[in-house]
Amino acid sequence: MTESLTGSERQEDMFRRVVRQSKFRHVFGQAVKNDQCYDDIRVSRVTWDSAFCAVNPKFVAIIVEASGGGAFMVLPLHKSGRIDKAYPTVCGHTGPVLDIDWCPHNDQVIASGSEDCTVMVWQIPENGLVTSMAEPVVVLEGHSKRVGIISWHPTARNILLSAGCDNVIFVWNVGTGESIITLEDMHPDIIFSACWNRNGSLICTACKDKKIRVIDPRKEEIIAEKDKAHEGARPMRAIFLSDGKVFTTGFSRMSERQLALWDPENMEEPISVHEMDTSNGVLLPFYDPDTNVVYLCGKGDSSIRYFEITDEAPFVHYLSTFTTKEPQRGMGYMPKRGLDVNKCEIARFYKLHERKCEPIIMTVPRKSDLFQDDLYPDTAGPEAPLEAEDWIDGKNGDPILISLKHGYVPGKNRDLTKVVKKNILDKMSKNTENTAPAIKTATSTPSIKSEAKLDEVLKEMKSLRELVSSQEKRIANLEEQLSKMDI
């Protein structure tokens, strides 16, 4: 069922949009002021269709250009303004970094995939990087070609998915550094996207062979698939919605950009298809499960379109478009718990330009100062309902929800792992002097490296003060001699 928006049908569609009531009809998008942007960042030029940016309530991470390897920058959210060229980076990969993803259960842990065929997991110090970090906490090796997709499990601690250009998906237990599931022979070509469902029991993938697949990773079987979900040759994207439906973006045979909604229990025909425009940029979908709004950011576009998904026809309702002058090279999307509920902020994007990162805030204007329950239903918190072993053993758990009524106040981050087997991360935490800072709680004391750096800086300051003092005395003596000579 294809909805072509032409002639009288377009007018009908517009009329339907106007009549339909939605609290998200008037979402107000606004770019922040220049001093709140992150300037002078050399954003990666790699030709890969990932977002190049990952955000959480503490940090913004951006893949950057790096000579002789791959690197990404991790900035505390408050560190806006011009970023020094010498600012430390995470630079352990030997090839360009293609994708990064923050752990949903620990705001200081981030994973990266690279052209060097490895996946690395990093522990960022609580206050950000003081020196460049080249030692990951865990290196995950198994892919034979570049790794372009990284995705943490939404509800099980330490479970990480990676997909590579070897057409293989690995599911890792980060705590033991082992591959627990290998999905090969399912995809005959490059995997464009891979996404967990809400409780992490299924994976949805989009592949270059134009098929959308729904996979049960623990049974290692495909439970639903659709051939030629979008007939165009350009990359597709597929994500799960909270009710289990699948939302896809792709291209028609005539190279028009499309979006579609599917029911995995009956993939014969889409529930809804919309044709949009004829641009080349791949549409990256970002989904808010609390409000059922999907935001589409096209690479190379200068706009963000948003749609509300409902149970009534036409199911995918166009809401509005936020447009700026500059095209976007990538986009980061803040989790709900990182938003300012006092400003009725329902989404925040971090738009990458060629040389900067610009936050864009989406708000629903309200006159009342009271907490808006309808905009902020309870949302997924950072607590993991399952340990890795529970999930491997076949258990499922829905996200543990938190209220945003008083704004989200981060508590102590749990240890990254609680693994019964040998745990790489436990060993790492005992050897903090030699490697990355240990995995501790969010309120832990600065690492030994940071303390050593602080001592070094304080000593240098002391010696500079002494030098300045001695030079001042010398200048005074010289001035005295000069005054005597004048006489």
Short mmCIF file of C-alpha atoms in Angstrom, two decimals:
data_model
loop_
_atom_site.label_atom_id
_atom_site.label_comp_id
_atom_site.label_asym_id
_atom_site.label_seq_id
_atom_site.Cartn_x
_atom_site.Cartn_y
_atom_site.Cartn_z
CA MET A 1 0.00 0.00 0.00
CA THR A 2 1.78 3.12 -1.21
CA GLU A 3 0.62 6.61 -0.33
CA SER A 4 1.54 8.92 -3.20
CA LEU A 5 1.04 12.49 -2.13
CA THR A 6 -0.07 14.05 -5.41
CA GLY A 7 -3.03 16.18 -6.52
CA SER A 8 -6.27 15.75 -4.58
CA GLU A 9 -4.73 13.00 -2.46
CA ARG A 10 -2.09 15.48 -1.26
CA GLN A 11 -4.85 17.93 -0.32
CA GLU A 12 -6.75 15.18 1.50
CA ASP A 13 -3.60 14.21 3.30
CA MET A 14 -2.90 17.83 4.28
CA PHE A 15 -6.51 18.20 5.46
CA ARG A 16 -6.23 15.05 7.51
CA ARG A 17 -3.04 16.36 9.09
CA VAL A 18 -4.60 19.70 9.99
CA VAL A 19 -7.73 18.19 11.50
CA ARG A 20 -5.90 15.54 13.54
CA GLN A 21 -5.11 16.62 17.10
CA SER A 22 -1.64 15.98 18.47
CA LYS A 23 0.31 17.59 21.30
CA PHE A 24 3.41 17.33 19.08
CA ARG A 25 1.98 19.36 16.18
CA HIS A 26 3.78 22.47 17.40
CA VAL A 27 7.15 21.15 18.46
CA PHE A 28 9.49 24.13 18.45
CA GLY A 29 13.05 23.47 17.28
CA GLN A 30 15.85 25.89 18.06
CA ALA A 31 19.61 25.81 17.60
CA VAL A 32 21.55 27.01 20.64
CA LYS A 33 23.67 30.18 20.69
CA ASN A 34 27.18 30.06 19.29
CA ASP A 35 28.87 29.98 22.69
CA GLN A 36 27.01 26.75 23.51
CA CYS A 37 28.30 24.98 20.38
CA TYR A 38 31.48 22.90 20.26
CA ASP A 39 33.77 24.67 17.77
CA ASP A 40 36.92 23.85 15.84
CA ILE A 41 36.34 20.09 15.70
CA ARG A 42 37.56 18.26 12.60
CA VAL A 43 34.63 15.91 12.05
CA SER A 44 35.51 12.63 10.32
CA ARG A 45 35.34 12.59 6.51
CA VAL A 46 34.98 8.80 6.28
CA THR A 47 32.35 7.75 3.75
CA TRP A 48 30.22 5.62 6.04
CA ASP A 49 26.55 6.19 6.82
CA SER A 50 26.65 6.21 10.61
CA ALA A 51 25.74 9.09 12.91
CA PHE A 52 29.43 9.91 13.83
CA CYS A 53 28.15 11.23 17.16
CA ALA A 54 26.89 9.66 20.40
CA VAL A 55 25.50 11.53 23.40
CA ASN A 56 24.47 10.77 26.97
CA PRO A 57 23.64 12.95 30.01
CA LYS A 58 27.37 13.44 30.76
CA PHE A 59 29.32 13.48 27.50
CA VAL A 60 29.17 14.10 23.77
CA ALA A 61 31.43 11.83 21.68
CA ILE A 62 32.34 12.75 18.10
CA ILE A 63 34.34 10.75 15.54
CA VAL A 64 37.12 13.02 14.27
CA GLU A 65 39.79 13.04 11.58
CA ALA A 66 42.99 11.40 12.80
CA SER A 67 46.31 10.85 11.10
CA GLY A 68 47.68 7.33 11.25
CA GLY A 69 44.67 5.66 12.83
CA GLY A 70 41.20 6.31 14.13
CA ALA A 71 40.05 8.56 16.94
CA PHE A 72 37.02 10.10 18.57
CA MET A 73 36.70 13.00 20.94
CA VAL A 74 34.80 12.84 24.25
CA LEU A 75 33.71 16.20 25.66
CA PRO A 76 31.85 16.85 28.92
CA LEU A 77 28.52 18.44 27.92
CA HIS A 78 29.42 21.72 29.67
CA LYS A 79 32.72 22.09 27.76
CA SER A 80 31.30 24.17 24.91
CA GLY A 81 33.09 26.88 22.93
CA ARG A 82 36.29 26.49 20.94
CA ILE A 83 37.98 23.15 21.46
CA ASP A 84 41.76 23.26 21.52
CA LYS A 85 43.51 21.40 18.67
CA ALA A 86 45.57 19.56 21.30
CA TYR A 87 42.47 18.37 23.19
CA PRO A 88 42.93 14.68 24.12
CA THR A 89 41.17 11.99 22.08
CA VAL A 90 40.41 8.30 22.37
CA CYS A 91 42.89 7.00 19.83
CA GLY A 92 43.56 3.27 20.21
CA HIS A 93 42.27 2.12 16.81
CA THR A 94 44.72 1.69 13.94
CA GLY A 95 42.05 2.47 11.30
CA PRO A 96 39.29 5.09 11.08
CA VAL A 97 36.49 4.77 13.63
CA LEU A 98 33.13 4.10 11.92
CA ASP A 99 30.61 3.90 14.78
CA ILE A 100 30.40 4.65 18.51
CA ASP A 101 27.73 3.93 21.13
CA TRP A 102 27.44 4.84 24.83
CA CYS A 103 26.52 2.06 27.24
CA PRO A 104 22.91 2.69 28.43
CA HIS A 105 23.77 1.33 31.90
CA ASN A 106 26.98 3.27 32.63
CA ASP A 107 27.47 6.82 31.37
CA GLN A 108 31.27 6.49 31.40
CA VAL A 109 31.53 3.45 29.14
CA ILE A 110 31.59 3.73 25.35
CA ALA A 111 32.19 1.18 22.58
CA SER A 112 33.70 1.85 19.15
CA GLY A 113 33.96 -0.09 15.89
CA SER A 114 36.66 0.58 13.31
CA GLU A 115 38.11 -0.20 9.90
CA ASP A 116 40.84 -2.11 11.76
CA CYS A 117 38.26 -4.95 12.25
CA THR A 118 38.14 -4.57 16.04
CA VAL A 119 35.58 -3.43 18.59
CA MET A 120 36.96 -1.60 21.63
CA VAL A 121 35.30 -0.69 24.92
CA TRP A 122 36.55 2.37 26.81
CA GLN A 123 36.12 3.68 30.35
CA ILE A 124 36.04 7.50 30.31
CA PRO A 125 37.14 9.23 33.56
CA GLU A 126 34.31 10.89 35.46
CA ASN A 127 35.37 14.44 34.53
CA GLY A 128 36.44 13.68 30.98
CA LEU A 129 39.84 13.05 29.42
CA VAL A 130 42.97 14.72 30.79
CA THR A 131 45.34 12.95 28.41
CA SER A 132 44.70 11.02 25.20
CA MET A 133 43.52 7.45 25.80
CA ALA A 134 45.03 4.65 23.75
CA GLU A 135 44.39 1.69 26.07
CA PRO A 136 40.86 0.27 25.87
CA VAL A 137 39.41 -1.72 28.75
CA VAL A 138 38.47 -4.56 26.39
CA VAL A 139 39.37 -5.39 22.78
CA LEU A 140 36.86 -7.63 20.97
CA GLU A 141 38.37 -9.44 17.98
CA GLY A 142 36.54 -11.69 15.56
CA HIS A 143 35.46 -9.66 12.54
CA SER A 144 37.48 -10.22 9.36
CA LYS A 145 36.49 -6.88 7.78
CA ARG A 146 35.74 -3.37 9.04
CA VAL A 147 33.18 -2.99 11.82
CA GLY A 148 30.54 -0.41 10.92
CA ILE A 149 27.74 -0.97 13.48
CA ILE A 150 27.88 -1.01 17.28
CA SER A 151 24.82 -1.34 19.54
CA TRP A 152 24.54 -2.05 23.27
CA HIS A 153 21.78 -4.31 24.54
CA PRO A 154 18.98 -2.16 26.01
CA THR A 155 18.30 -4.23 29.14
CA ALA A 156 21.14 -6.74 29.77
CA ARG A 157 24.37 -5.48 31.28
CA ASN A 158 27.54 -6.05 29.21
CA ILE A 159 25.87 -7.43 26.07
CA LEU A 160 27.12 -5.68 22.92
CA LEU A 161 26.25 -6.26 19.26
CA SER A 162 28.62 -5.54 16.40
CA ALA A 163 28.11 -5.93 12.65
CA GLY A 164 30.86 -5.82 10.08
CA CYS A 165 31.43 -5.67 6.35
CA ASP A 166 32.17 -9.40 6.58
CA ASN A 167 28.33 -9.70 6.74
CA VAL A 168 28.57 -11.25 10.21
CA ILE A 169 26.88 -10.12 13.45
CA PHE A 170 28.65 -10.87 16.74
CA VAL A 171 26.99 -10.61 20.15
CA TRP A 172 29.64 -10.17 22.86
CA ASN A 173 29.79 -10.51 26.60
CA VAL A 174 32.00 -7.50 27.31
CA GLY A 175 32.70 -8.66 30.87
CA THR A 176 34.51 -11.79 29.71
CA GLY A 177 35.64 -10.39 26.34
CA GLU A 178 34.08 -13.36 24.57
CA SER A 179 31.80 -13.73 21.57
CA ILE A 180 28.67 -15.55 22.78
CA ILE A 181 26.68 -15.56 19.51
CA THR A 182 27.89 -15.46 15.90
CA LEU A 183 25.24 -14.84 13.25
CA GLU A 184 26.80 -15.75 9.91
CA ASP A 185 25.29 -17.03 6.65
CA MET A 186 22.19 -14.90 7.32
CA HIS A 187 23.26 -11.85 5.33
CA PRO A 188 24.77 -12.36 1.84
CA ASP A 189 25.82 -8.71 1.60
CA ILE A 190 26.73 -5.63 3.67
CA ILE A 191 24.53 -5.01 6.72
CA PHE A 192 23.29 -1.40 6.67
CA SER A 193 21.72 -1.34 10.14
CA ALA A 194 21.05 -3.52 13.18
CA CYS A 195 18.69 -2.63 16.01
CA TRP A 196 17.51 -4.35 19.22
CA ASN A 197 13.85 -4.38 20.17
CA ARG A 198 12.71 -2.79 23.46
CA ASN A 199 13.56 -5.74 25.71
CA GLY A 200 16.48 -6.99 23.61
CA SER A 201 14.96 -10.35 22.67
CA LEU A 202 15.09 -9.70 18.91
CA ILE A 203 17.30 -7.94 16.36
CA CYS A 204 16.08 -6.19 13.23
CA THR A 205 18.52 -5.74 10.31
CA ALA A 206 18.57 -4.02 6.93
CA CYS A 207 20.90 -5.47 4.30
CA LYS A 208 22.24 -4.51 0.88
CA ASP A 209 20.29 -7.43 -0.61
CA LYS A 210 17.18 -5.20 0.01
CA LYS A 211 15.85 -7.51 2.73
CA ILE A 212 14.62 -6.55 6.18
CA ARG A 213 15.14 -9.41 8.67
CA VAL A 214 13.85 -9.96 12.19
CA ILE A 215 16.23 -12.34 13.98
CA ASP A 216 16.09 -14.20 17.30
CA PRO A 217 19.80 -14.05 18.17
CA ARG A 218 19.75 -16.68 20.93
CA LYS A 219 18.01 -19.25 18.71
CA GLU A 220 20.15 -18.02 15.78
CA GLU A 221 17.18 -18.02 13.43
CA ILE A 222 15.35 -15.56 11.19
CA ILE A 223 11.74 -15.31 12.35
CA ALA A 224 10.51 -12.83 9.70
CA GLU A 225 11.91 -11.23 6.56
CA LYS A 226 10.77 -9.04 3.69
CA ASP A 227 12.44 -8.98 0.29
CA LYS A 228 12.63 -5.61 -1.50
CA ALA A 229 11.26 -3.68 1.47
CA HIS A 230 12.48 -0.65 -0.49
CA GLU A 231 13.35 -1.27 -4.12
CA GLY A 232 16.07 1.38 -4.51
CA ALA A 233 19.72 0.37 -4.41
CA ARG A 234 20.78 2.95 -1.82
CA PRO A 235 21.13 2.06 1.90
CA MET A 236 18.12 1.28 4.07
CA ARG A 237 17.64 1.63 7.82
CA ALA A 238 15.35 -0.42 10.07
CA ILE A 239 14.43 0.15 13.72
CA PHE A 240 12.06 -1.49 16.18
CA LEU A 241 9.23 0.54 17.70
CA SER A 242 8.12 -0.07 21.28
CA ASP A 243 5.05 -2.10 20.21
CA GLY A 244 7.20 -4.51 18.18
CA LYS A 245 6.48 -3.02 14.75
CA VAL A 246 9.38 -2.21 12.43
CA PHE A 247 9.97 1.25 10.92
CA THR A 248 12.18 1.49 7.83
CA THR A 249 13.69 4.18 5.64
CA GLY A 250 15.01 3.60 2.13
CA PHE A 251 14.65 4.50 -1.52
CA SER A 252 12.12 3.67 -4.24
CA ARG A 253 13.12 2.39 -7.67
CA MET A 254 12.93 6.02 -8.86
CA SER A 255 15.38 7.06 -6.08
CA GLU A 256 12.69 8.77 -4.03
CA ARG A 257 13.25 8.57 -0.30
CA GLN A 258 10.65 6.44 1.46
CA LEU A 259 9.62 5.51 4.95
CA ALA A 260 7.50 2.48 5.81
CA LEU A 261 5.90 0.71 8.75
CA TRP A 262 5.80 -3.10 9.00
CA ASP A 263 4.24 -5.75 11.20
CA PRO A 264 6.79 -8.59 11.73
CA GLU A 265 3.91 -11.07 12.04
CA ASN A 266 2.83 -10.27 8.49
CA MET A 267 5.61 -8.83 6.32
CA GLU A 268 3.80 -9.37 3.00
CA GLU A 269 2.56 -5.78 2.75
CA PRO A 270 3.64 -2.70 4.69
CA ILE A 271 1.13 -1.13 7.07
CA SER A 272 2.01 2.24 5.54
CA VAL A 273 4.45 3.72 3.01
CA HIS A 274 5.25 7.40 2.44
CA GLU A 275 7.31 8.78 -0.41
CA MET A 276 9.13 11.95 0.55
CA ASP A 277 11.62 13.59 -1.80
CA THR A 278 14.45 12.80 -4.23
CA SER A 279 17.58 13.42 -2.22
CA ASN A 280 20.63 11.15 -2.00
CA GLY A 281 21.16 11.40 1.76
CA VAL A 282 20.45 8.28 3.81
CA LEU A 283 17.69 8.96 6.36
CA LEU A 284 18.87 8.17 9.90
CA PRO A 285 15.85 7.44 12.15
CA PHE A 286 15.88 8.37 15.85
CA TYR A 287 12.97 7.04 17.88
CA ASP A 288 11.41 8.20 21.16
CA PRO A 289 9.49 5.21 22.60
CA ASP A 290 7.81 7.39 25.26
CA THR A 291 6.04 9.67 22.78
CA ASN A 292 6.09 7.41 19.68
CA VAL A 293 7.75 10.16 17.64
CA VAL A 294 10.32 9.29 14.96
CA TYR A 295 12.84 11.95 13.89
CA LEU A 296 14.46 11.56 10.45
CA CYS A 297 17.83 13.21 9.86
CA GLY A 298 19.20 12.85 6.34
CA LYS A 299 22.97 12.88 5.93
CA GLY A 300 23.77 15.98 3.91
CA ASP A 301 20.29 17.44 4.58
CA SER A 302 19.76 20.65 6.48
CA SER A 303 16.48 19.51 8.06
CA ILE A 304 15.03 17.19 10.69
CA ARG A 305 11.56 15.82 9.90
CA TYR A 306 9.43 14.26 12.57
CA PHE A 307 6.47 11.89 12.49
CA GLU A 308 4.12 10.47 15.09
CA ILE A 309 3.29 6.76 14.92
CA THR A 310 -0.25 5.84 16.03
CA ASP A 311 -2.71 2.94 15.74
CA GLU A 312 -5.02 4.88 13.42
CA ALA A 313 -4.67 5.30 9.64
CA PRO A 314 -2.46 6.47 8.03
CA PHE A 315 -0.41 5.24 11.08
CA VAL A 316 2.61 7.45 10.26
CA HIS A 317 1.56 11.09 10.71
CA TYR A 318 3.82 13.86 9.47
CA LEU A 319 4.23 16.50 12.20
CA SER A 320 6.69 19.14 11.05
CA THR A 321 10.19 19.92 9.78
CA PHE A 322 12.96 21.80 11.51
CA THR A 323 15.28 23.44 8.98
CA THR A 324 18.66 25.18 9.27
CA LYS A 325 21.00 26.62 6.66
CA GLU A 326 23.92 24.22 7.04
CA PRO A 327 23.84 20.54 5.99
CA GLN A 328 24.49 17.91 8.64
CA ARG A 329 27.39 15.44 8.47
CA GLY A 330 26.11 13.40 11.38
CA MET A 331 23.77 13.57 14.35
CA GLY A 332 23.75 12.64 18.04
CA TYR A 333 20.52 12.01 19.96
CA MET A 334 20.23 12.59 23.70
CA PRO A 335 18.47 9.94 25.83
CA LYS A 336 15.31 11.20 27.54
CA ARG A 337 16.92 11.34 30.99
CA GLY A 338 19.41 13.94 29.73
CA LEU A 339 16.73 16.50 28.77
CA ASP A 340 15.61 19.62 30.66
CA VAL A 341 12.04 18.84 31.74
CA ASN A 342 11.61 22.37 33.14
CA LYS A 343 11.82 23.76 29.59
CA CYS A 344 9.42 21.12 28.17
CA GLU A 345 12.31 19.77 26.10
CA ILE A 346 11.22 16.54 24.36
CA ALA A 347 14.33 15.92 22.23
CA ARG A 348 17.86 17.25 21.79
CA PHE A 349 20.08 16.63 18.79
CA TYR A 350 23.79 17.27 18.36
CA LYS A 351 24.25 18.26 14.73
CA LEU A 352 27.70 17.83 13.20
CA HIS A 353 28.96 20.44 10.74
CA GLU A 354 32.32 20.27 9.00
CA ARG A 355 34.08 22.02 11.90
CA LYS A 356 31.63 22.09 14.80
CA CYS A 357 28.88 20.37 16.77
CA GLU A 358 25.67 22.34 17.29
CA PRO A 359 23.01 21.27 19.83
CA ILE A 360 19.40 21.62 18.60
CA ILE A 361 16.66 21.67 21.22
CA MET A 362 13.09 20.51 20.51
CA THR A 363 10.46 21.84 22.93
CA VAL A 364 6.67 21.77 23.22
CA PRO A 365 5.75 25.30 24.38
CA ARG A 366 3.53 25.26 27.48
CA LYS A 367 2.37 28.19 29.60
CA SER A 368 2.25 26.22 32.84
CA ASP A 369 5.33 25.88 35.06
CA LEU A 370 4.11 22.53 36.38
CA PHE A 371 5.62 19.19 35.37
CA GLN A 372 3.98 18.04 32.12
CA ASP A 373 3.07 14.40 32.77
CA ASP A 374 1.77 13.86 29.24
CA LEU A 375 5.13 14.86 27.70
CA TYR A 376 7.19 12.83 30.15
CA PRO A 377 5.80 9.38 30.90
CA ASP A 378 8.21 7.24 32.92
CA THR A 379 11.24 6.51 30.76
CA ALA A 380 14.02 3.90 30.63
CA GLY A 381 16.58 4.51 33.38
CA PRO A 382 20.24 3.47 33.60
CA GLU A 383 19.63 0.43 35.80
CA ALA A 384 19.96 -2.90 33.93
CA PRO A 385 17.20 -5.40 34.78
CA LEU A 386 19.32 -8.36 33.63
CA GLU A 387 22.91 -9.51 33.95
CA ALA A 388 24.63 -10.91 30.86
CA GLU A 389 24.25 -14.52 32.06
CA ASP A 390 20.50 -14.09 32.62
CA TRP A 391 20.02 -12.98 29.02
CA ILE A 392 22.27 -15.73 27.65
CA ASP A 393 20.18 -18.24 29.63
CA GLY A 394 17.04 -17.07 27.81
CA LYS A 395 15.56 -14.52 30.21
CA ASN A 396 14.07 -11.23 29.00
CA GLY A 397 13.53 -8.03 30.98
CA ASP A 398 11.76 -4.80 30.14
CA PRO A 399 13.63 -1.53 30.84
CA ILE A 400 13.44 -0.33 34.46
CA LEU A 401 11.53 2.93 34.20
CA ILE A 402 12.25 6.15 36.11
CA SER A 403 10.20 9.31 36.59
CA LEU A 404 11.57 12.60 35.28
CA LYS A 405 9.28 14.65 37.55
CA HIS A 406 12.16 16.31 39.40
CA GLY A 407 14.61 16.07 36.54
CA TYR A 408 16.83 13.02 36.32
CA VAL A 409 19.50 13.04 39.02
CA PRO A 410 22.17 10.46 38.20
CA GLY A 411 22.95 8.15 41.09
CA LYS A 412 26.04 6.01 41.42
CA ASN A 413 26.93 4.06 38.29
CA ARG A 414 27.02 0.36 38.99
CA ASP A 415 30.15 -1.53 38.04
CA LEU A 416 30.17 -2.30 34.34
CA THR A 417 30.11 -5.99 35.08
CA LYS A 418 28.98 -8.66 37.48
CA VAL A 419 30.25 -11.72 35.70
CA VAL A 420 30.74 -15.07 37.40
CA LYS A 421 33.44 -16.21 34.96
CA LYS A 422 36.84 -14.56 34.64
CA ASN A 423 36.14 -10.88 34.21
CA ILE A 424 38.58 -8.76 32.23
CA LEU A 425 37.10 -5.59 33.67
CA ASP A 426 37.73 -6.66 37.28
CA LYS A 427 41.39 -7.23 36.45
CA MET A 428 41.55 -3.86 34.72
CA SER A 429 40.20 -2.05 37.76
CA LYS A 430 43.10 -3.42 39.87
CA ASN A 431 45.72 -2.17 37.40
CA THR A 432 44.62 1.41 36.96
CA GLU A 433 48.17 2.78 36.88
CA ASN A 434 49.01 0.88 33.69
CA THR A 435 45.78 1.19 31.76
CA ALA A 436 42.60 3.21 31.39
CA PRO A 437 41.02 4.50 34.62
CA ALA A 438 39.25 1.82 36.63
CA ILE A 439 35.53 1.17 36.35
CA LYS A 440 34.10 2.65 39.51
CA THR A 441 30.99 4.49 40.47
CA ALA A 442 29.99 7.80 38.93
CA THR A 443 31.00 9.59 42.14
CA SER A 444 34.39 7.90 42.51
CA THR A 445 37.58 9.80 43.32
CA PRO A 446 39.84 10.86 40.44
CA SER A 447 41.98 8.05 39.03
CA ILE A 448 45.65 7.68 39.97
CA LYS A 449 46.58 8.99 36.51
CA SER A 450 44.51 12.12 37.07
CA GLU A 451 46.05 12.67 40.52
CA ALA A 452 49.56 12.29 39.10
CA LYS A 453 48.70 14.78 36.36
CA LEU A 454 47.31 17.20 38.98
CA ASP A 455 50.49 16.95 41.08
CA GLU A 456 52.57 17.59 37.97
CA VAL A 457 50.52 20.70 37.09
CA LEU A 458 50.73 22.03 40.68
CA LYS A 459 54.53 21.55 40.74
CA GLU A 460 54.84 23.35 37.42
CA MET A 461 52.70 26.23 38.70
CA LYS A 462 54.87 26.50 41.83
CA SER A 463 58.09 26.59 39.82
CA LEU A 464 56.61 29.22 37.46
CA ARG A 465 55.60 31.38 40.44
CA GLU A 466 59.16 31.13 41.84
CA LEU A 467 60.60 32.04 38.44
CA VAL A 468 58.27 35.07 38.11
CA SER A 469 59.22 36.19 41.66
CA SER A 470 62.97 35.97 40.95
CA GLN A 471 62.57 37.84 37.64
CA GLU A 472 60.60 40.60 39.39
CA LYS A 473 63.48 41.03 41.88
CA ARG A 474 66.01 41.16 39.01
CA ILE A 475 63.93 43.79 37.16
CA ALA A 476 63.76 45.90 40.35
CA ASN A 477 67.58 45.72 40.74
CA LEU A 478 68.12 46.71 37.12
CA GLU A 479 65.70 49.63 37.42
CA GLU A 480 67.58 50.81 40.52
CA GLN A 481 70.92 50.66 38.67
CA LEU A 482 69.44 52.52 35.72
CA SER A 483 68.12 55.34 37.92
CA LYS A 484 71.63 55.80 39.43
CA MET A 485 73.16 55.98 35.95
CA ASP A 486 70.71 58.74 34.92
CA ILE A 487 71.85 60.85 37.87
#
